[in-house]
Structures are given as C-alpha cells and as structure tokens.
C-alpha cells in the first residue's frame, strides 16, 4: 500500500499564511489521486474542506484553498484564525483505494 | 436532516468477528456512495473502504490492511450500510465512522456518523 506523507506539525501566526503538503510514496501526486483535505478537531468527526484537489464545500471558508504544488497536493491557509487550530489530513485515491496521510497538527499561535 | 447512526461496536477477542451497521436517513440512500473510516485511540484517520451506489455498479474497494478480513455491503431497502469484520486483531481497535460523501451524479457531500468503538482485546 502506498504511503502518504504530511508534515507532522506546523505553526502559523494569527492572520498569517501556511501551506500544508501531501506527498505520495509512488511519485508525484496528480489530479487522478483526487486529493481530499479534512479538518478534525478534538472529540469531533472529521470534516471535508477540499475534494478533488481544489473544490471547496459550501461550508469551507474561502481562506482555505487546495492545489497541486511541486508534485504534491497542497492546502493553503491565508489569514489564519484561532479556530483553524486543528489536525488536518489529506486523502489520496489509488485506483479507488484511499490512503490517508498521517495528519498535520496545525497550531495558530 | 441527514443522519448516520453507527451501531454494533463493542469488545471482542482477537480472532473474533463483528458486524457494524450504519443506519441512514434524510437522503436518498440508494444513490449514495458510502465509506468507512476508522481512528485508533490517539492516532490518525485510516480509510477502510467504500461502496458505490448500485447505479454506479455497487462495487467495493477495501484498504490493504483489511482486504480479505473486512467486507463492506449495503441494503438499500433498509437504508443501511454494513461492515463485516472477521479475524479481528488487536490493532483493529478504533472508533469506526461511516460517511456519505457523494452521490451517483458525482455531487459531493460530507456527512459523518458519530462513530462506534470497537475494542479487540483478550
């Protein structure tokens, strides 16, 4: 099974910008991996922020954006808010089989 | 209102079996693509598998660590998703979530159950 890698932890200042990345052990991440990004806060179920690389759900704040960057999937957060402190997971699809990354703990400090 | 309610979790010995159910309401279940995701205590998310709507073939995909031991199925007449888990291992201990994430027209949604805890221990 492929291994999906994320930064274990990142810190961003309130109002600042940060980019989380998602890499694949099989090579470059492309749109055919249909990258998803999830946010999870303690004690809660995950919530999807981004699907199919760059599509936001209606509830996804505009400050979050998804893209492909340097052979990885990327989640950019511009104008971080205290409520954005959470664990973020990416999910890649390998011909229908999903694999989550290990998650990035984002601290807003 | 969309609701997903998991049940069937509990304590089971290694090598045992459990069947989880996910009762769905508030949407057209037979049109839904559904998935199971689990989370071991204090750990990250793990994708277990998914099942497409029958309109899209009703096929399933399972993750490598559970392939051959876990089986996802659905009963559209009862609006229920299942996860049959056999040959359980200690490392299968986790909260198991069902989720509705898209429909047969590729319209994406995001609804999750509250999770059910499975503990595998002797």
Coordinates of N, CA and C in Angstrom, one line a residue:
Chain A
X1 N 0.8 -1.2 0.0 CA 0.0 0.0 0.0 C 0.9 1.3 0.0
X2 N 0.5 2.2 -0.8 CA 1.2 3.5 -0.8 C 1.3 4.2 0.5
X3 N 2.3 5.0 0.7 CA 2.4 5.8 2.0 C 2.2 7.2 1.6
X4 N 1.4 7.9 2.3 CA 1.1 9.3 2.1 C 1.7 10.1 3.2
X5 N 2.5 11.1 2.9 CA 3.2 11.8 3.9 C 2.8 13.3 4.0
X6 N 2.7 13.7 5.3 CA 2.3 15.1 5.6 C 3.3 15.6 6.7
X7 N 3.4 16.9 6.8 CA 4.2 17.5 7.9 C 3.6 17.1 9.2
X8 N 4.3 16.6 10.2 CA 3.7 16.2 11.5 C 3.0 17.5 12.2
X9 N 3.7 18.6 12.1 CA 3.2 19.8 12.8 C 3.7 21.0 12.1
X10 N 2.8 22.0 12.2 CA 3.1 23.4 11.6 C 2.5 24.4 12.6
X11 N 3.2 25.6 12.6 CA 2.6 26.7 13.4 C 2.5 27.9 12.5
X12 N 1.4 28.6 12.7 CA 1.1 29.8 11.9 C 0.6 30.9 12.9
X13 N 1.0 32.1 12.6 CA 0.5 33.2 13.4 C -0.9 33.6 13.0
X14 N -1.6 34.1 13.9 CA -3.0 34.6 13.6 C -2.9 35.6 12.4
X15 N -3.7 35.5 11.4 CA -3.6 36.3 10.2 C -2.5 35.9 9.2
X16 N -1.7 34.9 9.6 CA -0.6 34.5 8.7 C -1.1 33.5 7.7
X17 N -0.1 33.1 6.9 CA -0.3 32.1 5.8 C 0.6 30.9 6.0
X18 N 0.0 29.7 5.7 CA 0.7 28.5 5.8 C 0.3 27.5 4.7
X19 N 1.2 26.7 4.3 CA 0.8 25.7 3.3 C 1.2 24.3 3.8
X20 N 0.2 23.4 3.8 CA 0.3 22.0 4.2 C 0.5 21.2 2.9
X21 N 1.4 20.2 3.0 CA 1.6 19.4 1.8 C 1.3 17.9 2.0
X22 N 1.1 17.2 0.9 CA 0.7 15.8 0.9 C 1.4 15.1 -0.2
X23 N 2.3 14.3 0.2 CA 3.1 13.6 -0.9 C 2.8 12.1 -0.9
X24 N 3.2 11.5 -2.0 CA 2.9 10.0 -2.2 C 4.2 9.3 -2.4
X25 N 4.3 8.1 -1.8 CA 5.5 7.3 -2.0 C 5.6 6.7 -3.4
X26 N 4.6 6.8 -4.2 CA 4.6 6.2 -5.6 C 5.0 7.2 -6.6
X27 N 5.2 8.5 -6.2 CA 5.7 9.5 -7.1 C 4.8 10.8 -7.0
X28 N 4.8 11.5 -8.0 CA 4.0 12.8 -8.0 C 2.6 12.6 -7.8
X29 N 2.0 13.5 -6.9 CA 0.5 13.5 -6.8 C -0.1 14.3 -7.9
X30 N -1.1 13.7 -8.5 CA -1.8 14.3 -9.7 C -3.3 14.4 -9.4
X31 N -4.0 15.0 -10.3 CA -5.4 15.1 -10.1 C -6.1 13.8 -10.1
X32 N -5.5 12.8 -10.7 CA -6.1 11.4 -10.7 C -6.0 10.8 -9.3
X33 N -5.3 11.4 -8.4 CA -5.4 10.9 -7.0 C -6.6 11.5 -6.2
X34 N -7.3 12.4 -6.9 CA -8.4 13.1 -6.3 C -8.2 13.5 -4.9
X35 N -7.2 14.3 -4.6 CA -6.9 14.7 -3.2 C -8.0 15.4 -2.5
X36 N -8.2 14.9 -1.3 CA -9.1 15.4 -0.3 C -8.3 16.0 0.9
X37 N -8.9 17.0 1.5 CA -8.4 17.5 2.7 C -9.5 17.6 3.8
X38 N -9.1 17.1 5.0 CA -10.1 17.0 6.1 C -9.5 17.8 7.3
X39 N -10.4 18.4 8.0 CA -10.1 19.0 9.3 C -10.7 18.3 10.4
X40 N -10.0 18.0 11.4 CA -10.6 17.3 12.6 C -10.1 18.1 13.9
X41 N -11.1 18.4 14.7 CA -10.9 19.0 16.0 C -11.1 17.9 17.1
X42 N -10.5 18.1 18.2 CA -10.6 17.1 19.3 C -12.0 16.7 19.6
X43 N -12.2 15.4 19.7 CA -13.6 14.9 20.1 C -14.6 15.0 19.0
X44 N -14.2 15.4 17.8 CA -15.2 15.5 16.7 C -14.9 14.6 15.5
X45 N -15.9 14.3 14.7 CA -15.6 13.6 13.5 C -14.9 14.5 12.5
X46 N -14.2 13.9 11.5 CA -13.6 14.8 10.5 C -14.6 15.5 9.7
X47 N -14.1 16.6 9.1 CA -15.0 17.4 8.2 C -14.2 17.6 6.9
X48 N -14.8 17.4 5.8 CA -14.1 17.7 4.5 C -14.0 19.1 4.2
X49 N -12.8 19.6 3.9 CA -12.6 21.0 3.5 C -12.5 21.1 2.0
X50 N -11.8 20.2 1.4 CA -11.4 20.3 -0.1 C -11.6 18.9 -0.6
X51 N -12.2 18.8 -1.8 CA -12.3 17.5 -2.5 C -11.8 17.7 -4.0
X52 N -11.3 16.6 -4.6 CA -10.8 16.6 -5.9 C -9.9 17.8 -6.2
X53 N -8.8 17.8 -5.4 CA -7.7 18.8 -5.4 C -8.0 20.2 -4.9
X54 N -9.1 20.8 -5.4 CA -9.3 22.2 -5.2 C -10.7 22.7 -5.0
X55 N -11.6 21.7 -4.9 CA -13.0 22.1 -4.7 C -13.4 22.3 -3.3
X56 N -14.0 23.5 -2.9 CA -14.4 23.7 -1.6 C -15.9 23.2 -1.4
X57 N -16.2 22.8 -0.2 CA -17.6 22.6 0.1 C -18.2 24.0 0.5
X58 N -19.5 24.0 0.5 CA -20.2 25.3 0.8 C -19.8 25.9 2.2
X59 N -19.4 25.0 3.1 CA -19.0 25.5 4.4 C -17.5 25.8 4.6
X60 N -16.8 25.5 3.5 CA -15.3 25.7 3.6 C -15.0 27.2 3.5
X61 N -14.4 27.8 4.5 CA -14.0 29.2 4.4 C -13.1 29.4 3.2
X62 N -13.3 30.6 2.6 CA -12.5 30.9 1.4 C -11.0 31.1 1.7
X63 N -10.7 31.2 2.9 CA -9.2 31.3 3.3 C -8.5 30.0 3.1
X64 N -9.2 28.9 2.9 CA -8.6 27.6 2.6 C -8.7 27.4 1.1
X65 N -7.5 26.9 0.5 CA -7.5 26.6 -0.9 C -6.6 25.4 -1.2
X66 N -7.0 24.5 -2.1 CA -6.3 23.3 -2.5 C -5.7 23.5 -3.8
X67 N -4.5 22.8 -4.0 CA -3.9 22.8 -5.3 C -2.9 21.7 -5.4
X68 N -2.2 21.6 -6.5 CA -1.1 20.7 -6.7 C 0.2 21.6 -6.8
X69 N 1.2 21.2 -6.1 CA 2.4 22.1 -5.9 C 3.6 21.2 -5.8
X70 N 4.5 21.3 -6.8 CA 5.7 20.6 -6.7 C 5.6 19.1 -6.6
X71 N 4.6 18.5 -7.2 CA 4.5 17.1 -7.2 C 3.7 16.6 -5.9
X72 N 3.2 17.5 -5.2 CA 2.4 17.2 -4.0 C 1.0 17.9 -4.1
X73 N 0.1 17.4 -3.3 CA -1.2 18.1 -3.0 C -0.9 19.1 -1.9
X74 N -1.5 20.3 -2.0 CA -1.2 21.3 -1.1 C -2.5 21.9 -0.6
X75 N -2.5 22.3 0.7 CA -3.6 23.0 1.3 C -3.1 24.3 1.8
X76 N -3.5 25.4 1.3 CA -3.0 26.7 1.7 C -4.1 27.4 2.6
X77 N -3.6 28.0 3.7 CA -4.5 28.7 4.6 C -3.9 30.2 4.6
X78 N -4.8 31.1 4.2 CA -4.4 32.5 4.1 C -5.2 33.3 5.1
X79 N -4.6 33.9 6.1 CA -5.4 34.7 7.1 C -5.8 33.7 8.2
X80 N -4.9 33.0 8.8 CA -5.3 32.0 9.8 C -6.1 32.6 10.9
X81 N -7.1 31.9 11.4 CA -7.9 32.3 12.5 C -7.7 31.3 13.7
X82 N -7.9 31.7 14.9 CA -7.7 30.8 16.0 C -8.5 29.5 15.9
X83 N -9.7 29.6 15.3 CA -10.5 28.4 15.1 C -10.0 27.4 14.1
X84 N -8.9 27.8 13.4 CA -8.3 26.9 12.4 C -7.3 25.9 13.1
X85 N -7.1 26.1 14.3 CA -6.2 25.2 15.0 C -6.8 23.8 15.1
X86 N -6.2 22.8 14.5 CA -6.8 21.5 14.3 C -5.8 20.6 13.7
X87 N -6.2 19.3 13.6 CA -5.5 18.3 12.8 C -6.0 18.3 11.4
X88 N -5.1 18.3 10.4 CA -5.5 18.2 9.0 C -5.0 17.0 8.4
X89 N -5.9 16.3 7.6 CA -5.5 15.1 7.0 C -5.7 15.2 5.5
X90 N -4.8 14.7 4.7 CA -5.1 14.5 3.3 C -5.4 13.1 3.0
X91 N -6.1 12.9 1.9 CA -6.5 11.5 1.5 C -6.3 11.4 0.0
X92 N -5.6 10.4 -0.4 CA -5.3 10.2 -1.9 C -6.0 8.9 -2.3
X93 N -6.4 8.9 -3.5 CA -7.0 7.7 -4.1 C -6.1 7.0 -5.1
X94 N -5.9 5.7 -4.9 CA -5.1 4.9 -5.8 C -6.0 3.9 -6.5
X95 N -6.5 4.2 -7.6 CA -7.5 3.5 -8.4 C -8.6 3.0 -7.5
X96 N -9.1 3.9 -6.8 CA -10.3 3.6 -5.9 C -10.0 3.3 -4.5
X97 N -8.8 3.0 -4.2 CA -8.4 2.7 -2.8 C -7.8 3.9 -2.1
X98 N -8.4 4.3 -1.0 CA -7.9 5.6 -0.4 C -6.9 5.3 0.6
X99 N -6.0 6.2 0.8 CA -4.9 6.2 1.8 C -4.8 7.6 2.4
X100 N -5.0 7.6 3.7 CA -4.8 8.9 4.4 C -3.3 9.2 4.7
X101 N -3.0 10.4 4.8 CA -1.7 10.8 5.4 C -1.8 10.8 6.9
X102 N -0.6 10.9 7.5 CA -0.6 10.8 8.9 C -1.1 12.0 9.7
X103 N -1.4 13.1 9.0 CA -2.0 14.2 9.6 C -1.0 15.3 9.9
X104 N -1.4 16.6 9.9 CA -0.6 17.7 10.3 C -1.3 18.4 11.4
X105 N -0.7 18.5 12.6 CA -1.2 19.3 13.7 C -0.9 20.8 13.5
X106 N -1.9 21.6 13.2 CA -1.7 23.0 12.9 C -2.0 23.8 14.2
X107 N -1.0 24.5 14.6 CA -1.2 25.4 15.8 C -1.2 26.8 15.3
X108 N -2.2 27.6 15.8 CA -2.3 29.0 15.5 C -1.8 29.8 16.7
X109 N -0.7 30.3 16.6 CA 0.0 31.0 17.8 C 0.7 32.2 17.4
Chain B
X1 N -33.1 16.2 7.5 CA -31.8 16.3 8.0 C -31.1 14.9 7.8
X2 N -29.9 15.0 7.3 CA -29.1 13.8 7.1 C -28.6 13.2 8.5
X3 N -28.9 12.0 8.7 CA -28.4 11.3 9.9 C -27.7 10.0 9.5
X4 N -26.6 9.7 10.2 CA -25.9 8.4 10.0 C -25.7 7.9 11.5
X5 N -26.2 6.8 11.8 CA -26.0 6.2 13.1 C -25.4 4.9 13.1
X6 N -24.2 4.8 13.6 CA -23.4 3.5 13.6 C -23.9 2.7 14.9
X7 N -23.8 1.4 14.7 CA -24.0 0.5 15.9 C -23.3 -0.8 15.6
X8 N -23.2 -1.6 16.7 CA -22.6 -2.9 16.6 C -21.2 -3.0 17.2
X9 N -20.7 -1.8 17.6 CA -19.3 -1.9 18.2 C -19.3 -2.5 19.6
X10 N -18.2 -2.8 20.1 CA -18.1 -3.4 21.4 C -16.7 -4.1 21.6
X11 N -16.7 -5.0 22.6 CA -15.5 -5.7 23.0 C -15.5 -7.1 22.3
X12 N -14.4 -7.4 21.7 CA -14.4 -8.7 21.0 C -12.9 -9.3 21.2
X13 N -12.8 -10.6 21.3 CA -11.5 -11.2 21.4 C -10.8 -11.3 20.1
X14 N -9.5 -11.3 20.1 CA -8.7 -11.5 18.9 C -9.1 -12.7 18.1
X15 N -9.3 -12.6 16.8 CA -9.8 -13.7 16.0 C -11.3 -13.7 15.9
X16 N -12.0 -12.9 16.6 CA -13.4 -12.9 16.6 C -14.0 -12.0 15.4
X17 N -15.3 -11.9 15.4 CA -16.0 -11.2 14.3 C -17.0 -10.2 14.9
X18 N -17.2 -9.1 14.2 CA -18.2 -8.2 14.5 C -18.8 -7.7 13.2
X19 N -20.1 -7.2 13.3 CA -20.7 -6.6 12.1 C -21.2 -5.2 12.6
X20 N -20.7 -4.2 12.0 CA -21.1 -2.9 12.2 C -22.2 -2.5 11.2
X21 N -23.2 -1.7 11.7 CA -24.2 -1.2 10.9 C -24.2 0.3 10.9
X22 N -24.7 0.9 9.9 CA -24.8 2.4 9.8 C -26.2 2.7 9.2
X23 N -27.1 3.1 10.0 CA -28.4 3.4 9.6 C -28.5 4.8 9.1
X24 N -29.0 5.0 7.9 CA -29.0 6.3 7.2 C -30.4 6.8 7.0
X25 N -30.6 8.1 7.1 CA -31.9 8.8 6.9 C -31.6 10.2 6.5
X26 N -32.7 10.8 5.8 CA -32.6 12.1 5.4 C -32.0 12.4 4.0
X27 N -31.7 11.3 3.3 CA -31.2 11.4 2.0 C -31.5 10.2 1.2
X28 N -31.3 10.2 -0.1 CA -31.6 9.1 -1.0 C -30.5 8.1 -0.9
X29 N -30.6 7.1 0.0 CA -29.5 6.2 0.4 C -29.1 5.4 -0.9
X30 N -30.0 5.0 -1.7 CA -29.6 4.1 -2.8 C -28.8 4.8 -3.8
X31 N -28.7 6.1 -3.7 CA -28.0 6.9 -4.7 C -26.6 7.3 -4.1
X32 N -26.3 6.9 -2.9 CA -25.2 7.4 -2.2 C -23.9 6.5 -2.3
X33 N -22.8 7.1 -2.4 CA -21.5 6.4 -2.2 C -21.1 6.6 -0.8
X34 N -20.8 5.5 -0.1 CA -20.6 5.5 1.3 C -19.2 4.9 1.6
X35 N -18.6 5.3 2.7 CA -17.3 4.8 3.1 C -17.2 4.6 4.6
X36 N -16.2 3.8 5.0 CA -15.9 3.5 6.4 C -14.5 4.1 6.6
X37 N -14.3 4.8 7.7 CA -13.0 5.3 8.1 C -12.9 5.0 9.6
X38 N -11.7 4.6 10.1 CA -11.5 4.4 11.5 C -10.4 5.2 12.0
X39 N -10.4 5.3 13.4 CA -9.4 6.1 14.1 C -9.0 5.4 15.4
X40 N -7.8 4.8 15.4 CA -7.4 4.2 16.7 C -7.2 5.3 17.7
X41 N -7.3 4.9 19.0 CA -7.2 5.9 20.1 C -5.9 6.8 20.0
X42 N -6.0 8.1 19.9 CA -4.9 9.0 19.8 C -4.1 8.9 18.5
X43 N -4.7 8.3 17.5 CA -4.0 8.1 16.2 C -4.7 8.8 15.1
X44 N -4.2 8.7 13.9 CA -4.8 9.4 12.7 C -5.9 8.6 12.1
X45 N -6.4 9.1 11.0 CA -7.5 8.5 10.3 C -7.0 7.4 9.4
X46 N -7.8 6.4 9.2 CA -7.4 5.3 8.3 C -8.6 5.0 7.5
X47 N -8.5 5.0 6.2 CA -9.5 4.7 5.2 C -9.7 3.2 5.2
X48 N -10.9 2.7 5.4 CA -11.1 1.2 5.4 C -11.6 0.8 4.0
X49 N -12.6 1.5 3.5 CA -13.2 1.1 2.2 C -14.4 1.9 1.8
X50 N -14.9 1.6 0.6 CA -16.1 2.4 0.2 C -16.9 1.4 -0.7
X51 N -18.2 1.9 -0.8 CA -19.1 1.2 -1.7 C -19.8 2.2 -2.6
X52 N -19.9 1.9 -3.8 CA -20.6 2.8 -4.8 C -22.1 2.5 -4.7
X53 N -22.8 3.5 -5.3 CA -24.3 3.2 -5.4 C -24.5 2.1 -6.5
X54 N -25.6 1.5 -6.4 CA -25.9 0.4 -7.4 C -25.9 1.0 -8.8
X55 N -26.3 2.2 -9.0 CA -26.4 2.9 -10.3 C -25.0 3.0 -10.9
X56 N -24.0 3.0 -10.0 CA -22.6 3.1 -10.4 C -21.9 1.7 -10.3
X57 N -22.7 0.7 -10.2 CA -22.1 -0.7 -10.2 C -22.1 -1.3 -8.8
X58 N -22.3 -0.5 -7.8 CA -22.3 -1.1 -6.4 C -21.0 -1.8 -6.0
X59 N -19.9 -1.4 -6.6 CA -18.7 -2.1 -6.3 C -18.0 -1.6 -5.1
X60 N -17.2 -2.4 -4.5 CA -16.5 -2.0 -3.3 C -15.0 -2.0 -3.5
X61 N -14.3 -1.2 -2.7 CA -12.8 -1.2 -2.6 C -12.5 -1.2 -1.1
X62 N -11.5 -2.0 -0.8 CA -11.1 -2.1 0.6 C -9.6 -1.8 0.7
X63 N -9.2 -1.3 1.8 CA -7.8 -1.0 2.1 C -7.0 -2.3 2.3
X64 N -5.7 -2.2 1.9 CA -4.9 -3.4 2.0 C -4.8 -4.0 3.4
X65 N -4.7 -3.3 4.5 CA -4.7 -3.9 5.8 C -5.9 -4.7 6.2
X66 N -7.0 -4.4 5.5 CA -8.3 -5.1 5.9 C -8.8 -6.0 4.8
X67 N -8.1 -6.0 3.6 CA -8.6 -6.8 2.5 C -8.6 -8.2 2.9
X68 N -9.7 -8.9 2.6 CA -9.9 -10.3 2.9 C -10.4 -10.6 4.3
X69 N -10.4 -9.6 5.1 CA -10.9 -9.8 6.5 C -12.2 -9.0 6.7
X70 N -12.2 -7.8 6.1 CA -13.4 -6.9 6.2 C -14.2 -6.8 4.9
X71 N -15.5 -6.7 5.0 CA -16.3 -6.6 3.8 C -17.4 -5.6 4.0
X72 N -17.4 -4.6 3.1 CA -18.5 -3.6 3.1 C -19.6 -4.0 2.2
X73 N -20.8 -3.8 2.7 CA -22.0 -4.1 1.9 C -23.1 -3.1 2.3
X74 N -24.2 -3.2 1.5 CA -25.3 -2.3 1.8 C -26.6 -3.0 1.5
X75 N -27.7 -2.5 2.2 CA -29.0 -3.0 2.0 C -29.8 -1.7 1.7
X76 N -30.1 -1.4 0.5 CA -30.8 -0.2 0.1 C -32.2 -0.2 0.5
X77 N -32.8 -1.4 0.7 CA -34.2 -1.5 1.1 C -34.3 -1.1 2.6
X78 N -33.2 -1.2 3.3 CA -33.3 -0.8 4.7 C -32.4 0.4 5.0
X79 N -31.9 1.1 4.0 CA -31.1 2.3 4.1 C -30.0 2.1 5.1
X80 N -29.3 0.9 5.0 CA -28.3 0.6 5.9 C -27.0 0.1 5.2
X81 N -25.9 0.6 5.8 CA -24.5 0.2 5.4 C -24.0 -0.7 6.4
X82 N -23.2 -1.7 5.9 CA -22.6 -2.7 6.9 C -21.1 -2.7 6.7
X83 N -20.5 -3.2 7.8 CA -19.0 -3.5 7.8 C -18.9 -4.8 8.5
X84 N -18.7 -5.9 7.8 CA -18.4 -7.2 8.4 C -16.9 -7.3 8.7
X85 N -16.6 -7.6 9.9 CA -15.2 -7.6 10.3 C -14.9 -9.0 10.9
X86 N -14.0 -9.8 10.2 CA -13.6 -11.1 10.7 C -12.1 -11.1 11.0
X87 N -11.7 -12.2 11.7 CA -10.3 -12.4 12.1 C -9.7 -11.1 12.7
X88 N -10.5 -10.5 13.6 CA -10.1 -9.3 14.2 C -8.8 -9.4 15.0
X89 N -8.0 -8.3 14.9 CA -6.7 -8.2 15.6 C -6.7 -7.0 16.6
X90 N -5.8 -7.1 17.5 CA -5.7 -6.0 18.5 C -5.6 -4.7 17.8
X91 N -4.9 -4.6 16.7 CA -4.7 -3.3 16.0 C -5.9 -2.8 15.3
X92 N -7.0 -3.6 15.3 CA -8.2 -3.1 14.7 C -9.0 -2.3 15.7
X93 N -8.5 -2.2 16.9 CA -9.2 -1.4 17.9 C -9.2 0.1 17.5
X94 N -10.4 0.7 17.4 CA -10.6 2.0 16.9 C -12.0 2.4 17.0
X95 N -12.2 3.7 16.8 CA -13.6 4.2 16.5 C -13.8 4.1 15.0
X96 N -15.0 3.5 14.6 CA -15.3 3.3 13.2 C -16.4 4.3 12.9
X97 N -16.1 5.1 11.8 CA -17.1 6.1 11.3 C -17.6 5.6 9.9
X98 N -18.9 5.8 9.7 CA -19.4 5.7 8.3 C -19.6 7.1 7.8
X99 N -19.5 7.3 6.5 CA -19.7 8.6 5.9 C -20.3 8.5 4.6
X100 N -21.1 9.5 4.3 CA -21.8 9.7 3.0 C -21.0 10.8 2.3
X101 N -20.4 10.6 1.2 CA -19.5 11.6 0.6 C -19.8 12.0 -0.8
X102 N -20.6 11.3 -1.5 CA -21.0 11.7 -2.9 C -22.2 10.9 -3.3
X103 N -22.8 11.3 -4.4 CA -23.9 10.6 -5.0 C -23.5 10.1 -6.4
X104 N -24.4 9.4 -7.1 CA -24.1 8.8 -8.4 C -23.9 9.8 -9.4
X105 N -24.3 11.1 -9.2 CA -24.0 12.1 -10.2 C -22.7 12.9 -9.9
X106 N -21.9 12.4 -9.0 CA -20.7 13.0 -8.5 C -20.9 14.3 -7.8
X107 N -22.1 14.5 -7.2 CA -22.3 15.6 -6.4 C -21.7 15.3 -5.0
X108 N -20.8 16.1 -4.5 CA -20.1 15.8 -3.3 C -20.8 16.4 -2.1
X109 N -20.9 15.6 -1.1 CA -21.4 16.0 0.2 C -20.4 15.6 1.3
X110 N -20.8 15.8 2.6 CA -19.9 15.4 3.6 C -20.7 15.2 4.9
X111 N -21.1 14.0 5.2 CA -21.9 13.7 6.4 C -21.3 12.5 7.0
X112 N -21.1 12.6 8.3 CA -20.4 11.5 9.1 C -21.3 11.1 10.3
X113 N -21.2 9.8 10.6 CA -21.8 9.3 11.8 C -21.0 9.8 13.0
X114 N -21.5 9.4 14.2 CA -20.8 9.8 15.5 C -19.7 8.8 15.8
X115 N -19.7 7.7 15.1 CA -18.6 6.7 15.4 C -19.1 5.6 16.4
X116 N -18.5 4.4 16.2 CA -18.8 3.4 17.2 C -17.4 2.7 17.5
X117 N -17.2 2.5 18.8 CA -15.9 2.0 19.3 C -15.9 0.5 19.2
X118 N -14.8 0.0 18.6 CA -14.5 -1.4 18.6 C -13.2 -1.7 19.3
X119 N -13.3 -2.5 20.3 CA -12.1 -2.9 21.1 C -11.8 -4.4 21.0
X120 N -10.6 -4.7 20.5 CA -10.2 -6.0 20.3 C -9.2 -6.3 21.4
X121 N -9.5 -7.2 22.3 CA -8.7 -7.5 23.4 C -9.0 -8.8 24.0
X122 N -8.0 -9.5 24.5 CA -8.3 -10.8 25.2 C -8.6 -10.6 26.7

